[in-house]
Tab-separated table of C-alpha atoms in Angstrom:
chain	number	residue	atom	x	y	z
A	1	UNK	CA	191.097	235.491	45.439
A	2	UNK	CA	187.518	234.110	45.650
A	3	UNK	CA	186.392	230.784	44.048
A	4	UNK	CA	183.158	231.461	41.433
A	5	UNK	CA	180.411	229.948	43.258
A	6	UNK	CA	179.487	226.863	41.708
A	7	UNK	CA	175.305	225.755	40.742
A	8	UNK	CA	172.660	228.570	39.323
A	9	UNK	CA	171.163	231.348	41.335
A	10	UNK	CA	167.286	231.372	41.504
A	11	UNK	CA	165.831	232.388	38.308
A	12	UNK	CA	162.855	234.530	40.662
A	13	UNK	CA	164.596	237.271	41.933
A	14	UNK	CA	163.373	238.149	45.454
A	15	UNK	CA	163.731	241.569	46.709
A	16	UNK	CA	164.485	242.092	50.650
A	17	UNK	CA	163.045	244.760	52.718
A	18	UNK	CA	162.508	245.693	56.065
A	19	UNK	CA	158.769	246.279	57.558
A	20	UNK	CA	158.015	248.632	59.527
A	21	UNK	CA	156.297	247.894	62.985
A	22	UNK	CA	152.998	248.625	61.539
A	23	UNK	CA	153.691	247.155	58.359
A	24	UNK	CA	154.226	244.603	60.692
A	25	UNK	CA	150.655	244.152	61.812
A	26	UNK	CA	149.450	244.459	58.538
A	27	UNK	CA	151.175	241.763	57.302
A	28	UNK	CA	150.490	239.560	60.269
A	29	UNK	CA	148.396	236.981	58.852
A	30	UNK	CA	150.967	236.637	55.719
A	31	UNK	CA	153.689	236.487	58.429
A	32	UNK	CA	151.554	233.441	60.372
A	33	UNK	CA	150.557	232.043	57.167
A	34	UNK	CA	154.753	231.902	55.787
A	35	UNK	CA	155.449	230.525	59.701
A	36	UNK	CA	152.981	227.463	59.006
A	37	UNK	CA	153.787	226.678	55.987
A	38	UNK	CA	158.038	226.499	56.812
A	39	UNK	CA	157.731	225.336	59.979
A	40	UNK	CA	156.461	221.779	59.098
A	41	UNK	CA	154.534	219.309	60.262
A	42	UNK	CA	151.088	218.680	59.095
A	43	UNK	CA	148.041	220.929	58.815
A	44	UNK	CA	146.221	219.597	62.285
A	45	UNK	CA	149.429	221.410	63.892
A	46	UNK	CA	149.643	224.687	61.835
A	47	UNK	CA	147.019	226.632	63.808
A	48	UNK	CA	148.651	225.761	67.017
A	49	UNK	CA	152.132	226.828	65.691
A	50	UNK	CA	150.760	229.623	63.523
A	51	UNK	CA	149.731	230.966	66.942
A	52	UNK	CA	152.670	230.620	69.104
A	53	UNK	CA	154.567	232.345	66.411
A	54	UNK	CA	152.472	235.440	66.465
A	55	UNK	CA	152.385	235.318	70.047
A	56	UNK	CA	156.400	235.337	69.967
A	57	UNK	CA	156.794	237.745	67.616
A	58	UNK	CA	154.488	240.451	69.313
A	59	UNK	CA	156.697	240.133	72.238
A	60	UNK	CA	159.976	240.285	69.886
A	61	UNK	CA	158.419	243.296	68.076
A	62	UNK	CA	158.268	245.785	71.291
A	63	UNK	CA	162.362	244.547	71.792
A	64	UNK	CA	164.299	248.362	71.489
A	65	UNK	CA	165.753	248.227	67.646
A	66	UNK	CA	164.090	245.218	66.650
A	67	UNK	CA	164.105	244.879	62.720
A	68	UNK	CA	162.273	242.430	60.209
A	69	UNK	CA	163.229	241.817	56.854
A	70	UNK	CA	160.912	239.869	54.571
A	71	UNK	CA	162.010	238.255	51.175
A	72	UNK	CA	159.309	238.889	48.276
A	73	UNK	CA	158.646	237.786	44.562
A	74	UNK	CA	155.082	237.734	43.576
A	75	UNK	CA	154.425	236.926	47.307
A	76	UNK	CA	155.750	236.293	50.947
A	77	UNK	CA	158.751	234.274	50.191
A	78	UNK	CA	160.851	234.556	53.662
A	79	UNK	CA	161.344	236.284	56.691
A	80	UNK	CA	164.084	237.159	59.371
A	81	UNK	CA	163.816	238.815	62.297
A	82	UNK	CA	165.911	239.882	65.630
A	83	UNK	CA	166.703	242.596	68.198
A	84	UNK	CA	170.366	243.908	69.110
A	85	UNK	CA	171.189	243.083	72.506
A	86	UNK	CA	172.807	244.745	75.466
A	87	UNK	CA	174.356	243.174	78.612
A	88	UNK	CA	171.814	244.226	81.453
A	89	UNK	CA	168.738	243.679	79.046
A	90	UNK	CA	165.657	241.263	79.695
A	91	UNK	CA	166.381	239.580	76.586
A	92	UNK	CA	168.249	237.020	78.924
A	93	UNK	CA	165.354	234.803	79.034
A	94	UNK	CA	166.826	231.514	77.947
A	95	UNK	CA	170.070	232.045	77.304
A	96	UNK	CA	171.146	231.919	81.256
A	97	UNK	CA	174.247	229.619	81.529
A	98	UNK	CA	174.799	229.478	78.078
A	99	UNK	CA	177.293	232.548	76.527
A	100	UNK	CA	180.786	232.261	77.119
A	101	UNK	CA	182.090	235.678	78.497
A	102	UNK	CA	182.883	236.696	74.962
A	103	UNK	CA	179.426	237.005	73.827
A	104	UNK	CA	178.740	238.975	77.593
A	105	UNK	CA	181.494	241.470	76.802
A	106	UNK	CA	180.209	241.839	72.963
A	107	UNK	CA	176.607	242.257	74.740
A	108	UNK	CA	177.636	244.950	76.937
A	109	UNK	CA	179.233	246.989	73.668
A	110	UNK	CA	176.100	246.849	71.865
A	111	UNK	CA	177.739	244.277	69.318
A	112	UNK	CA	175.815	241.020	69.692
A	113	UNK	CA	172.839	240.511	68.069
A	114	UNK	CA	170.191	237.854	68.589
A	115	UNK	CA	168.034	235.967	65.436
A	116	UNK	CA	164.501	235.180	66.968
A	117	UNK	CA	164.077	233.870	63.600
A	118	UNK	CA	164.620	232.804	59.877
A	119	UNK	CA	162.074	231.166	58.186
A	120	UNK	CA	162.056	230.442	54.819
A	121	UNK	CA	160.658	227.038	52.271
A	122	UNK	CA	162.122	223.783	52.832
A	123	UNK	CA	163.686	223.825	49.223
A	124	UNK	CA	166.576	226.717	50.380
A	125	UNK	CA	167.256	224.808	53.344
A	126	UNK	CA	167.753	221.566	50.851
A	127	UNK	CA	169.580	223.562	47.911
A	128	UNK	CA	172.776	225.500	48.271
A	129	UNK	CA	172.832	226.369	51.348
A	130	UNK	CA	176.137	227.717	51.284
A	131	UNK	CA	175.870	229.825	48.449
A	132	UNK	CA	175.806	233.418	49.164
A	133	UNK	CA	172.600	233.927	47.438
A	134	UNK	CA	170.878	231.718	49.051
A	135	UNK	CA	167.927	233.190	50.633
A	136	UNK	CA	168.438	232.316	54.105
A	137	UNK	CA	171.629	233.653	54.145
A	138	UNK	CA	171.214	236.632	52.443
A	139	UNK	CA	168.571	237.541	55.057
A	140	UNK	CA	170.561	236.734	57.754
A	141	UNK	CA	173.528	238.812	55.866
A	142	UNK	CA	171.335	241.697	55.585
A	143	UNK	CA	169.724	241.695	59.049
A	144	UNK	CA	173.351	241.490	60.355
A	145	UNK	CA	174.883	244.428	57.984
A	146	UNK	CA	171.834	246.859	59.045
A	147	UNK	CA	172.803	246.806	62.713
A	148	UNK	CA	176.590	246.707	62.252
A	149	UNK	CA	176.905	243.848	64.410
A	150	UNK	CA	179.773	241.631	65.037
A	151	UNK	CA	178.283	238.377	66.323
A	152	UNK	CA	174.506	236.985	65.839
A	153	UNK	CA	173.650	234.702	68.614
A	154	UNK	CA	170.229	232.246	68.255
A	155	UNK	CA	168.343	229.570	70.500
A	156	UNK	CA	167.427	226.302	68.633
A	157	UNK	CA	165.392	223.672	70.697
A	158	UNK	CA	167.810	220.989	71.310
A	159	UNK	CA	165.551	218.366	69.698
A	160	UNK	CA	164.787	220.347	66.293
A	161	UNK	CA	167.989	218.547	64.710
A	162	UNK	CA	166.474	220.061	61.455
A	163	UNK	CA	166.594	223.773	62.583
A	164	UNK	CA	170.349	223.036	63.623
A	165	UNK	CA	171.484	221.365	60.189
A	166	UNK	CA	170.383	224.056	58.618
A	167	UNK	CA	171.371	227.177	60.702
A	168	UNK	CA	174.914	224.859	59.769
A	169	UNK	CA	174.756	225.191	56.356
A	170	UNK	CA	174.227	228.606	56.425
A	171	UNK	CA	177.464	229.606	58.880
A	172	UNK	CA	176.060	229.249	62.079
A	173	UNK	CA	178.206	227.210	64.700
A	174	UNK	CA	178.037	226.036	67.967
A	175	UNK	CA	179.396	228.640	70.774
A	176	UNK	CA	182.874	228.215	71.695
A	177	UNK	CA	183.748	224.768	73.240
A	178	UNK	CA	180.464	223.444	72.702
A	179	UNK	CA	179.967	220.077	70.618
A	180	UNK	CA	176.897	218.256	70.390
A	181	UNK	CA	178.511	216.200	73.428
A	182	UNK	CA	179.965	219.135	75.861
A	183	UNK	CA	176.277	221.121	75.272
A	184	UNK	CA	174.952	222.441	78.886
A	185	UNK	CA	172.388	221.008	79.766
A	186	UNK	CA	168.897	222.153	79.171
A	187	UNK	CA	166.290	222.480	76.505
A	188	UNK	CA	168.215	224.520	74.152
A	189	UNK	CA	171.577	224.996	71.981
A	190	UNK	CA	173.343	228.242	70.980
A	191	UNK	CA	174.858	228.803	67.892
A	192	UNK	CA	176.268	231.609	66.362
A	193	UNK	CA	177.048	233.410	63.193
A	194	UNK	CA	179.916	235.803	62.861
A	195	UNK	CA	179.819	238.647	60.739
């Protein structure tokens, strides 16, 4: 038997939907705008992130059944976004040396599935993070569910200790083995999210 969750859900609902890949490039500026805004940092480096983002996400957006699901009230409130993977795609890119060959053999069934991205305000990474309507976590939930995946997989630049603590909260945990001590080496970590 489950334990009521404790603390008040969001009084603004926020309905989640996937876009489309030309609703996509409609709602690119909204996208780069929500990307600067979450992302940190202070408005001298918004334009240069803004772009990099965009620039990421048109290559993410050609990826064969790429989804992303935006979070919406009265505006852009969220976003999440990934590609399932298979074991002889290019996705590799970055992720060399890093999956144990679990993740390889749920790669090569069509059951891993990697998070380019969820980006959401400061304020749900803060507050209850581990509730299960939290937004970040229903997106993620949602993204997962659509592609009936059993394992998400994500990159997190080993310096952005903020990105990490909060993928945390919301499930995500290092691969098998790996601390924040036994981590290859290199510019990233992997963590994952079981479904």
């Amino acid at each position: 038997m489950s334990r009521p969750e404790r603390g008040s859900s969001p009084r603004e609902g926020q309905r989640v939907r996937p876009l489309t890949r030309c609703q996509i490039e409609d709602h690119l500026q909204e996208l780069g705008d929500l990307y600067a805004e979450t992302s940190g940092g202070g408005p001298w480096a918004w334009n240069q992130a803004r772009g990099a983002f965009l620039r990421r996400l048109a290559v993410d957006v050609r990826r064969p059944g790429f989804e992303l699901l935006i979070a919406e009230s009265t505006g852009l409130t969220g976003c999440a976004y990934g590609f399932p993977v298979r074991g002889d795609g290019p996705w590799w890119d970055g992720f060399d040396g890093y999956l144990p060959g679990r993740l390889l053999r749920l790669a090569a069934a069509g059951r891993l599935f990697v998070v380019s991205g969820i980006h959401v305000p400061p304020r749900v990474r803060r507050q209850n993070p581990d509730r299960s309507w939290n937004l970040a976590r229903r997106l993620q939930k949602r993204l997962l569910t659509d592609h009936g995946v059993a394992v998400a997989v994500t990159l997190v630049n080993r310096a952005d200790h903020g990105t990490v603590e909060a993928l945390r909260s919301w499930g995500w945990r290092y691969v098998d083995g790996d601390t924040p001590r036994t981590a290859p080496l290199g510019p990233f970590r992997v963590l994952v999210l079981e479904t």
